[in-house]
PDB file of C-alpha atoms and ligand atoms in Angstrom:
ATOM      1  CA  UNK A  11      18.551 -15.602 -13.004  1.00 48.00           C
ATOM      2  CA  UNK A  12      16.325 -14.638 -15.669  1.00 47.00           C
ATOM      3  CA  UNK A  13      13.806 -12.122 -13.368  1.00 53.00           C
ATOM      4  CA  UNK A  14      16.911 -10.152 -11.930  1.00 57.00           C
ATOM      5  CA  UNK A  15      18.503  -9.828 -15.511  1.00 62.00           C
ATOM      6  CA  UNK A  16      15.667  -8.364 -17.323  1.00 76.00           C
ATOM      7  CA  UNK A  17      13.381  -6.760 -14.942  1.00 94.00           C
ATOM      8  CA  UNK A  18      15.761  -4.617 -13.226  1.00 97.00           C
ATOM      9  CA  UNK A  19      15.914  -1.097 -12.034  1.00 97.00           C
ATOM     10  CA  UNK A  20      13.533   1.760 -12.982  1.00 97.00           C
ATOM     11  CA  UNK A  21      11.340  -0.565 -15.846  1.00 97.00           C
ATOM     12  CA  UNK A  22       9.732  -2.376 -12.952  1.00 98.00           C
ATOM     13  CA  UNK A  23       8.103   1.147 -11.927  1.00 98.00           C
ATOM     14  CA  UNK A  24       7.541   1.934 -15.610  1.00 98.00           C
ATOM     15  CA  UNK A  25       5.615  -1.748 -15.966  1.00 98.00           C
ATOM     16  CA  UNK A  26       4.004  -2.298 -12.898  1.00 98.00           C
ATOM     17  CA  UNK A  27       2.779   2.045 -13.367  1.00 98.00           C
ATOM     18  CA  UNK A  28       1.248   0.925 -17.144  1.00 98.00           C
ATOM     19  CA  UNK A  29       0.041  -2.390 -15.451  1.00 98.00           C
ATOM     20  CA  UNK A  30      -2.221  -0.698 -12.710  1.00 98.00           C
ATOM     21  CA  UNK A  31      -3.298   1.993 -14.996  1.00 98.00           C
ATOM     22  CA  UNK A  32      -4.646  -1.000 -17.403  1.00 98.00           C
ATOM     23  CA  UNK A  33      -6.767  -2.766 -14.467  1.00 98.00           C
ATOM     24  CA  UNK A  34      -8.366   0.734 -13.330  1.00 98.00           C
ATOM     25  CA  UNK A  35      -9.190   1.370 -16.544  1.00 98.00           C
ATOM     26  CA  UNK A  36     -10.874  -2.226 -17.133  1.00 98.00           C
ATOM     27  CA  UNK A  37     -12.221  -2.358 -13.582  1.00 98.00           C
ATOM     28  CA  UNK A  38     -14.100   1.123 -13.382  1.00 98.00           C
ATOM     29  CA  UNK A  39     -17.573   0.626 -15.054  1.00 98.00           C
ATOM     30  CA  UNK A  40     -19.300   3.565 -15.397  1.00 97.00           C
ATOM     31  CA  UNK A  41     -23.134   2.105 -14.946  1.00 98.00           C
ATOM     32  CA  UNK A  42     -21.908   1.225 -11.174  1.00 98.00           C
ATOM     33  CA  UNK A  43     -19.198   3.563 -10.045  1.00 98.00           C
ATOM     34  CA  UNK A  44     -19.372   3.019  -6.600  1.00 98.00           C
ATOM     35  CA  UNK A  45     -19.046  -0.783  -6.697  1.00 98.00           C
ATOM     36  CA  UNK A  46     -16.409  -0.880  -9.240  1.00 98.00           C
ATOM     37  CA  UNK A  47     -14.148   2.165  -7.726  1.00 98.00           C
ATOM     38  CA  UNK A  48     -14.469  -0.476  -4.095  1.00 98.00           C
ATOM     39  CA  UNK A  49     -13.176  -3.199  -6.380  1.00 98.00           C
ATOM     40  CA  UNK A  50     -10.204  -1.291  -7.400  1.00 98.00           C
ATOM     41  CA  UNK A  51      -9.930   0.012  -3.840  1.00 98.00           C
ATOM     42  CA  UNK A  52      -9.692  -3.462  -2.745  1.00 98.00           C
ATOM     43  CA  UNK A  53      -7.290  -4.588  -5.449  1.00 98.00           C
ATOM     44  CA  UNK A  54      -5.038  -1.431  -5.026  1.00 98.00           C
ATOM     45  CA  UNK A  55      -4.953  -1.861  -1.335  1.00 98.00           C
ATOM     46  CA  UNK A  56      -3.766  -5.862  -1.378  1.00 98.00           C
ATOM     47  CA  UNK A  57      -1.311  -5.241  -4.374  1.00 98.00           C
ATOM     48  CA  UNK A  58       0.635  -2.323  -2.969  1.00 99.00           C
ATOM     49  CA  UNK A  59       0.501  -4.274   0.680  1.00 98.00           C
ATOM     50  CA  UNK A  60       2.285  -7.030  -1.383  1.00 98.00           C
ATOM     51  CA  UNK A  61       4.642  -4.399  -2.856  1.00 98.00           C
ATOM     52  CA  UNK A  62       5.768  -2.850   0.445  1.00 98.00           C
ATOM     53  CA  UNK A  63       6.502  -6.627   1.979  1.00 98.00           C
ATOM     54  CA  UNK A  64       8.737  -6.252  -0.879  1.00 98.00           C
ATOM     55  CA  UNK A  65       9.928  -3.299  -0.934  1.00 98.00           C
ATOM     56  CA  UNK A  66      10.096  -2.121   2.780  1.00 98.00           C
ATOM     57  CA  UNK A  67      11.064  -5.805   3.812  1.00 98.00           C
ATOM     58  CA  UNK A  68      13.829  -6.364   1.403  1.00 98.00           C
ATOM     59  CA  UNK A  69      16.567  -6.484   3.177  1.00 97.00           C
ATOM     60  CA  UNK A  70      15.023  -7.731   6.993  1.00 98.00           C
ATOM     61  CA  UNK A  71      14.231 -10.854   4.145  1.00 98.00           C
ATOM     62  CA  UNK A  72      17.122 -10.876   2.339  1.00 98.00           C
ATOM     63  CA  UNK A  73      18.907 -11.364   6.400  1.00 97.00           C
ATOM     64  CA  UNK A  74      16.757 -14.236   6.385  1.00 97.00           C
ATOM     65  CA  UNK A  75      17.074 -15.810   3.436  1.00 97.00           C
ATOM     66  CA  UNK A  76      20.506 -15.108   2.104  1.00 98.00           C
ATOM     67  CA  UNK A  77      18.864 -15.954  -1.700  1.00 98.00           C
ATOM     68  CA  UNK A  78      19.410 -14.803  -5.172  1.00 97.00           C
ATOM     69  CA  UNK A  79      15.980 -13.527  -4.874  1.00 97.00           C
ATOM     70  CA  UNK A  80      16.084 -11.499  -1.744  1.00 98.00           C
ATOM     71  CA  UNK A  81      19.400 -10.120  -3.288  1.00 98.00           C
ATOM     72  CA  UNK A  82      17.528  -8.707  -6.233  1.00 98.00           C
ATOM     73  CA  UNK A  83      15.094  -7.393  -4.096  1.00 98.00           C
ATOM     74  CA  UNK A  84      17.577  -5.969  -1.896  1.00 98.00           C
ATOM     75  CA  UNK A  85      18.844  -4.229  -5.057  1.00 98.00           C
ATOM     76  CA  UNK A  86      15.333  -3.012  -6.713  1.00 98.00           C
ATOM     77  CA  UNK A  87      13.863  -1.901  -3.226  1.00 98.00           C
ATOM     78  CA  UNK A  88      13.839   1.485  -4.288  1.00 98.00           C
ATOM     79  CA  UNK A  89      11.687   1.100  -7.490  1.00 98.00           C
ATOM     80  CA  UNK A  90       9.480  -1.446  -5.888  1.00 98.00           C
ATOM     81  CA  UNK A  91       9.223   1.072  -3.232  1.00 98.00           C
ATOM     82  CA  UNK A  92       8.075   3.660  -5.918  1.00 98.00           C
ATOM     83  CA  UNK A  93       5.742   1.209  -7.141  1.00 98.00           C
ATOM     84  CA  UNK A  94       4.092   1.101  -4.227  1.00 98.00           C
ATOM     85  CA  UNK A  95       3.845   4.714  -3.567  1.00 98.00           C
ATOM     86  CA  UNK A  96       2.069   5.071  -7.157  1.00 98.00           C
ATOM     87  CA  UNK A  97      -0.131   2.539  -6.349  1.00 98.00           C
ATOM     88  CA  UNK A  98      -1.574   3.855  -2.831  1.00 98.00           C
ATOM     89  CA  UNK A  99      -1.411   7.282  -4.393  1.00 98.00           C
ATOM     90  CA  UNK A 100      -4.266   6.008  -7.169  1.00 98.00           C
ATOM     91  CA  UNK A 101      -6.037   4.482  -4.038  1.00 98.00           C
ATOM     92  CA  UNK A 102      -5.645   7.973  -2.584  1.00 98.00           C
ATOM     93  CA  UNK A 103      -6.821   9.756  -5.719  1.00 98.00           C
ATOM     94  CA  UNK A 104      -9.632   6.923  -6.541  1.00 98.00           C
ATOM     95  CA  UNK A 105     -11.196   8.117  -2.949  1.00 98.00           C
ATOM     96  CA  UNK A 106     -11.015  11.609  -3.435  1.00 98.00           C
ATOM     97  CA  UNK A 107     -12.610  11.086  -6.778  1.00 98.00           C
ATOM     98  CA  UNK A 108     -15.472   9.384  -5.310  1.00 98.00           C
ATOM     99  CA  UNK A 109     -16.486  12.709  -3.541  1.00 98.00           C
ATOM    100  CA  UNK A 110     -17.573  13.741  -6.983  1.00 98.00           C
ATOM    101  CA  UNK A 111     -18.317  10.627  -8.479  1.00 98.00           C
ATOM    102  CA  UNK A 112     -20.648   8.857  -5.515  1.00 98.00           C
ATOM    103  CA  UNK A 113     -20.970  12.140  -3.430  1.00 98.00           C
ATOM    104  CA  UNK A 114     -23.750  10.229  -1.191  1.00 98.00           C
ATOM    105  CA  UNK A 115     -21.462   6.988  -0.262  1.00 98.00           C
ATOM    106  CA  UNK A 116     -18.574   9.427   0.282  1.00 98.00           C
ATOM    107  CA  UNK A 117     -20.343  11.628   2.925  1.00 98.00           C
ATOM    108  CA  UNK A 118     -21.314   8.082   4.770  1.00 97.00           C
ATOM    109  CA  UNK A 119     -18.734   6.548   3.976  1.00 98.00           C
ATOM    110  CA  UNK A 120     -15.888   8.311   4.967  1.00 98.00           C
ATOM    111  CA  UNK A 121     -15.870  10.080   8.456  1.00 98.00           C
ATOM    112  CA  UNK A 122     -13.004  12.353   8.988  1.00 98.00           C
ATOM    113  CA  UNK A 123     -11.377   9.922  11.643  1.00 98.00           C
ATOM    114  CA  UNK A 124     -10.315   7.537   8.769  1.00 98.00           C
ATOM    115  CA  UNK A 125      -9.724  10.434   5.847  1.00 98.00           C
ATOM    116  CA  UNK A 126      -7.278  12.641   8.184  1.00 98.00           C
ATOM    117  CA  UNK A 127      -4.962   9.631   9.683  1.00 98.00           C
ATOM    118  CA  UNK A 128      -5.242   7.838   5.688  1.00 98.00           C
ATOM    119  CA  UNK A 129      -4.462  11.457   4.076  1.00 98.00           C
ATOM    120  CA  UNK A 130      -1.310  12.026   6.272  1.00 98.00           C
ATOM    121  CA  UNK A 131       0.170   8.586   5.428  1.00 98.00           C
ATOM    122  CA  UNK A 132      -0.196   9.066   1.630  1.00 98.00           C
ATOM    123  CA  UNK A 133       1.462  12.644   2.312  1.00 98.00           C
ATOM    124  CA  UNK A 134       4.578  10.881   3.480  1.00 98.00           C
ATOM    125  CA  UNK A 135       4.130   7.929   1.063  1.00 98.00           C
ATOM    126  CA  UNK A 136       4.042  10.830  -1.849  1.00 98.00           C
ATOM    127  CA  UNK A 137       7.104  12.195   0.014  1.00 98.00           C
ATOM    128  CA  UNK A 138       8.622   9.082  -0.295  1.00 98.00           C
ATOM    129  CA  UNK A 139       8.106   8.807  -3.914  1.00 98.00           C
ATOM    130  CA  UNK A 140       9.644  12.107  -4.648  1.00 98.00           C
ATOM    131  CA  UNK A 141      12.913  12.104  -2.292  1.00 98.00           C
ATOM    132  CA  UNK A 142      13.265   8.231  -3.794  1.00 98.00           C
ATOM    133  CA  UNK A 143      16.290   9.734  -5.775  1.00 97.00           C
ATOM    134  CA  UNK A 144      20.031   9.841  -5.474  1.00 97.00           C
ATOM    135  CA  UNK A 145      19.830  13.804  -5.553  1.00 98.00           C
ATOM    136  CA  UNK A 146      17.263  13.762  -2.773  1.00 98.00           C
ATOM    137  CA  UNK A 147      19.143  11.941  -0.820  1.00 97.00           C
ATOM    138  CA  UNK A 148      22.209  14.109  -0.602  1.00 98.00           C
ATOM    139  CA  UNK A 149      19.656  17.241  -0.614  1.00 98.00           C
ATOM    140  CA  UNK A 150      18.330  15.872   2.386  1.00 98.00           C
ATOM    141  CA  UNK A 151      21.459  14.537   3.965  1.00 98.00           C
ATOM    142  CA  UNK A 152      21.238  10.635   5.127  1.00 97.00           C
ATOM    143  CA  UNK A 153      19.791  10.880   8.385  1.00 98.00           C
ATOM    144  CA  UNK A 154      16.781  12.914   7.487  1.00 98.00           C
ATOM    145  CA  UNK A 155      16.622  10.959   4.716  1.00 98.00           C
ATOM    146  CA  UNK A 156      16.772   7.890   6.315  1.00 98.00           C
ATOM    147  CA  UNK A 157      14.268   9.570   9.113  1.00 98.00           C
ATOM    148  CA  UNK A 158      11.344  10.284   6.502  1.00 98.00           C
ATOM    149  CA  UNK A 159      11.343   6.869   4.622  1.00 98.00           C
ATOM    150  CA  UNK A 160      11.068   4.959   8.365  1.00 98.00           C
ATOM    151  CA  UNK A 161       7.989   7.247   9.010  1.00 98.00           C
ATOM    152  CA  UNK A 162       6.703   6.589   5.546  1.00 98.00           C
ATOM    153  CA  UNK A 163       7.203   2.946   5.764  1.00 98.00           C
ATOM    154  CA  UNK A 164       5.905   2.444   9.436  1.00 98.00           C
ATOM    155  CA  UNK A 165       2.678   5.012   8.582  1.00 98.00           C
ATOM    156  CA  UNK A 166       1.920   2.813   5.665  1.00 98.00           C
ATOM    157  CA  UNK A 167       2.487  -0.677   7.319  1.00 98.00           C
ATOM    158  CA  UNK A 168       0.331   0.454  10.300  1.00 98.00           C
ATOM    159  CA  UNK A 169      -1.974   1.574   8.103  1.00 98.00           C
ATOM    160  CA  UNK A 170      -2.737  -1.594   6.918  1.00 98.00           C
ATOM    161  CA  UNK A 171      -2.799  -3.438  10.057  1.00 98.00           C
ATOM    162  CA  UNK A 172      -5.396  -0.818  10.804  1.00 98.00           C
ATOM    163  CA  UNK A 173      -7.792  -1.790   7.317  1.00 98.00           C
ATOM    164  CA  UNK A 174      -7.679  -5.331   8.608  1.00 98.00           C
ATOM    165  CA  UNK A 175      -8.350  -4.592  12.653  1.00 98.00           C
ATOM    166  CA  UNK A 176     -11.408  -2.018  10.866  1.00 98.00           C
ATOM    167  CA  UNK A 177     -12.537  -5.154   8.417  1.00 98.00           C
ATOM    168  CA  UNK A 178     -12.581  -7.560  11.422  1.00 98.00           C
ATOM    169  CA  UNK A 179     -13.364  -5.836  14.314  1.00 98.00           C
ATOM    170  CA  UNK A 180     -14.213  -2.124  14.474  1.00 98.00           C
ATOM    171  CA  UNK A 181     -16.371  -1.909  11.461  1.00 98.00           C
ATOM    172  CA  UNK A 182     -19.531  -2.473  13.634  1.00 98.00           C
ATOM    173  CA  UNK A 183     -18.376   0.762  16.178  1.00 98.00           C
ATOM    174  CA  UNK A 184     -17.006   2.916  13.550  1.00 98.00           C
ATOM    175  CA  UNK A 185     -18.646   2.501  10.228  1.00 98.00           C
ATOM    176  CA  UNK A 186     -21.858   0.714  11.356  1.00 97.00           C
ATOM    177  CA  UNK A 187     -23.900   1.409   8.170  1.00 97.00           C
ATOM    178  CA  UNK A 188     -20.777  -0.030   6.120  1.00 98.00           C
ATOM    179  CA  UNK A 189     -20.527  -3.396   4.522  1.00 98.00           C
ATOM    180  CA  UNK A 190     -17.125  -4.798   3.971  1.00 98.00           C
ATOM    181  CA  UNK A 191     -16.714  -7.607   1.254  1.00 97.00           C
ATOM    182  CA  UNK A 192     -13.605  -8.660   2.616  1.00 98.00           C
ATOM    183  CA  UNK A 193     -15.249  -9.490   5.860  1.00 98.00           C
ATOM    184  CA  UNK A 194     -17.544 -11.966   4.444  1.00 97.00           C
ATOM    185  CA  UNK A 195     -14.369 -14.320   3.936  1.00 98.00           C
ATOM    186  CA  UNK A 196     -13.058 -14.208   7.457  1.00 97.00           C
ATOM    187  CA  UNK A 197     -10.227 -16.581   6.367  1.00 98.00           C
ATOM    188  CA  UNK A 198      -9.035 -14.306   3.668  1.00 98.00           C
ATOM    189  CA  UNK A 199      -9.271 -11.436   5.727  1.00 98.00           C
ATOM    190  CA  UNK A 200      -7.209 -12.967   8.851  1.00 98.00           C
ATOM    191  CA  UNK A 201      -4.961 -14.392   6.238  1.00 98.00           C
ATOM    192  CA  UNK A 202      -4.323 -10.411   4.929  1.00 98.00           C
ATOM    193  CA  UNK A 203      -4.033  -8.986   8.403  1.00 98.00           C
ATOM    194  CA  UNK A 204      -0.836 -11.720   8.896  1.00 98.00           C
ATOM    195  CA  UNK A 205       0.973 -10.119   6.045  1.00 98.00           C
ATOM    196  CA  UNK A 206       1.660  -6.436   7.570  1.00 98.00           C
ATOM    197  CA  UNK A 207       1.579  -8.062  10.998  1.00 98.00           C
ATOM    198  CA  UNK A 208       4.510 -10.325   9.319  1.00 98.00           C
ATOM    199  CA  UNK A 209       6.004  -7.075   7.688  1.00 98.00           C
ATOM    200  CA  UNK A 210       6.497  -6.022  11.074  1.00 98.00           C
ATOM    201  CA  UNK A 211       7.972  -9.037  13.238  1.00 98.00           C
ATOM    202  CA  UNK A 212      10.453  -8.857  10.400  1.00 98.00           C
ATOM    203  CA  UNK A 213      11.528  -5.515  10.604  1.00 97.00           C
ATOM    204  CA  UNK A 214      11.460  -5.614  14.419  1.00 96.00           C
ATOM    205  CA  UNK A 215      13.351  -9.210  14.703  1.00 91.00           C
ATOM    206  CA  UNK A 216      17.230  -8.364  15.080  1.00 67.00           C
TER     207      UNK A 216
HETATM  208  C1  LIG B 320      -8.193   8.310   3.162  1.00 82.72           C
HETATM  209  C2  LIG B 320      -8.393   7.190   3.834  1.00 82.72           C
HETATM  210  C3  LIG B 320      -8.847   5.899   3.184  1.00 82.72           C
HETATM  211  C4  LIG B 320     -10.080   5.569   2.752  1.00 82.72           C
HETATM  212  C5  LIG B 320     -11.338   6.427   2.788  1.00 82.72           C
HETATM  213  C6  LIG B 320      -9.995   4.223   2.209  1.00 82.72           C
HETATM  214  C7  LIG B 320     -11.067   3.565   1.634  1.00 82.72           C
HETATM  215  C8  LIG B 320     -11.039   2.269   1.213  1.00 82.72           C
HETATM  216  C9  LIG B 320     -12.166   1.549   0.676  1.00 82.72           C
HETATM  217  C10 LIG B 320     -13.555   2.141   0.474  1.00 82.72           C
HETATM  218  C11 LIG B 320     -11.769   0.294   0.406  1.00 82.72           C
HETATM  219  C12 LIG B 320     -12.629  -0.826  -0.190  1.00 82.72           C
HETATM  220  C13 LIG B 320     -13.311  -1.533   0.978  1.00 82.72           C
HETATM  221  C14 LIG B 320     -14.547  -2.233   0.516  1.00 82.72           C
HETATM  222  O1  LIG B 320     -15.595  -1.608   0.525  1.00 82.72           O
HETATM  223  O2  LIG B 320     -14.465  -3.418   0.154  1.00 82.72           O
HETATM  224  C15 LIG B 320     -10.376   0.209   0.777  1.00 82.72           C
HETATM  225  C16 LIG B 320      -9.629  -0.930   0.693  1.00 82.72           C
HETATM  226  C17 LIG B 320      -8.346  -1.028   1.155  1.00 82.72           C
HETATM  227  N1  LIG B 320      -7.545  -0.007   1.611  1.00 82.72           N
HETATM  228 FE1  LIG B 320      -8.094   1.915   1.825  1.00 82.72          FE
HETATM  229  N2  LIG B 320      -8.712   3.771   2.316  1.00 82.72           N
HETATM  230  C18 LIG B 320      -7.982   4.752   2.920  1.00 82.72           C
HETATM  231  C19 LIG B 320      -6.653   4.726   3.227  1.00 82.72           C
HETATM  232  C20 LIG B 320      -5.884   3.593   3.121  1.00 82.72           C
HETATM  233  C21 LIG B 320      -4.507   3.516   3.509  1.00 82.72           C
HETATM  234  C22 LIG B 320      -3.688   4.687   4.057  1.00 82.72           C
HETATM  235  C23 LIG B 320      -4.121   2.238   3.292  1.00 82.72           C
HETATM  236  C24 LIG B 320      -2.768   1.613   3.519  1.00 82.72           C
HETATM  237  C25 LIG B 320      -1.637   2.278   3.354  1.00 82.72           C
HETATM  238  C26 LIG B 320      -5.252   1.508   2.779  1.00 82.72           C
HETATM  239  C27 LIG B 320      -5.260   0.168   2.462  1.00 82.72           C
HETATM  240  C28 LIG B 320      -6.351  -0.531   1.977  1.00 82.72           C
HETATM  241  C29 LIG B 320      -6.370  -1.960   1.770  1.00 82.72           C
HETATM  242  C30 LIG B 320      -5.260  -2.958   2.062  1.00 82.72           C
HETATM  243  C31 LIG B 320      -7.637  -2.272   1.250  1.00 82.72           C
HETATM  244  C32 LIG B 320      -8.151  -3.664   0.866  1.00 82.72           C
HETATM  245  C33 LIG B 320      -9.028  -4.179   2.004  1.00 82.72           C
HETATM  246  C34 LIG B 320      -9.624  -5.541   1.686  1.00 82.72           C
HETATM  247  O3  LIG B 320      -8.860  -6.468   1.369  1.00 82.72           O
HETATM  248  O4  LIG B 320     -10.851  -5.658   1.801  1.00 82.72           O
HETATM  249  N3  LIG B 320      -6.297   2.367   2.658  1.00 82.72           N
HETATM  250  N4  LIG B 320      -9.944   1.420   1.242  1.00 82.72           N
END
């Protein structure tokens, strides 16, 4: 197959890496930073959801399946995996940014119920990123290992069911000043909350 010959191994972290630093770059406009850094936001957030079906999926798929394809993403879990990680971690940085950048939608924006739980999953995301190597692996020994990337996985899959249950339905008790795009295209937005929610039926289905 022409995909699992050629884009293989640690170029699809190198690719996909320059690819998302191209679209921040073209998305962020400087004459409207607030609406273009929630574009990104929303962009970053759907991609890297993608990635970790992907990634964090790979092999509950590959069970499925039995494919060429879920083979080579059985294989290249580890540096979609990465790709993901970068990915949330712009998201991550992106926000922070914004404290400077759009100080006044930050401080309404962004209680400290959402930035506390969000900041401890991209800790363990990040941690995922850097112990995503052979020599971290034996470092760590295979059962811590193996310990950390569940938590990072299952913080970051949660996570996302937890956007979609705040775009849908707690947006109105939590952030009742905030308008959510996403929410104005309910079937888009139900349609997003199936794909964690389908993450996790297939990592829980034996
Ligand atoms: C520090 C905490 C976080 C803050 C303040 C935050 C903030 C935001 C904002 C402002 C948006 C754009 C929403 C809009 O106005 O349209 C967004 C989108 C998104 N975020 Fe985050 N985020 C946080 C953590 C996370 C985490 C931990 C994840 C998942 C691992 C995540 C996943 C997403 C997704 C999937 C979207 C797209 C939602 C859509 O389709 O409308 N976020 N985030």
């Amino acid at each position: 197959m022409i995909l699992t010959g050629r884009f293989s191994g640690p170029p699809i972290v190198y690719v996909l890496s320059a690819i998302f630093l191209l679209i921040l770059t073209l998305v962020l406009d400087a004459s409207d930073i607030t609406e273009s850094s929630r574009l990104f936001l929303r962009l970053s957030g759907r991609v890297a959801m993608f990635l970790l079906f992907i990634s964090f999926g790979a092999s509950a798929l590959h069970r499925l399946f039995h494919a060429s394809w879920s083979h080579y993403l059985v294989i290249n879990r580890r540096y979609f995996g990465i790709a993901t990680g970068i990915l949330l971690w712009l998201h991550f940085l992106l926000i922070l940014s914004m404290s400077i950048t759009a100080p006044e939608w930050f401080e309404a924006s962004v209680p400290w119920f959402i930035l506390i739980p969000g900041s401890l999953t991209f800790l363990l995301v990040g941690l995922m990123v850097l112990t995503s190597n052979g020599y971290s692996q034996r470092a760590l020994g295979p059962a811590t290992w193996k310990r950390l990337h569940l938590l990072g996985g299952y913080a970051a899959l949660v996570s996302f069911v937890g956007e979609y249950l705040l775009v849908l339905f707690l947006q109105p008790l939590l952030l009742p000043d905030y308008e959510f795009v996403t929410a104005n295209s309910p079937v888009l937005a139900y349609s997003l909350l199936l794909v964690p929610l389908s993450l996790l039926y297939l990592r829980l289905r034996k």
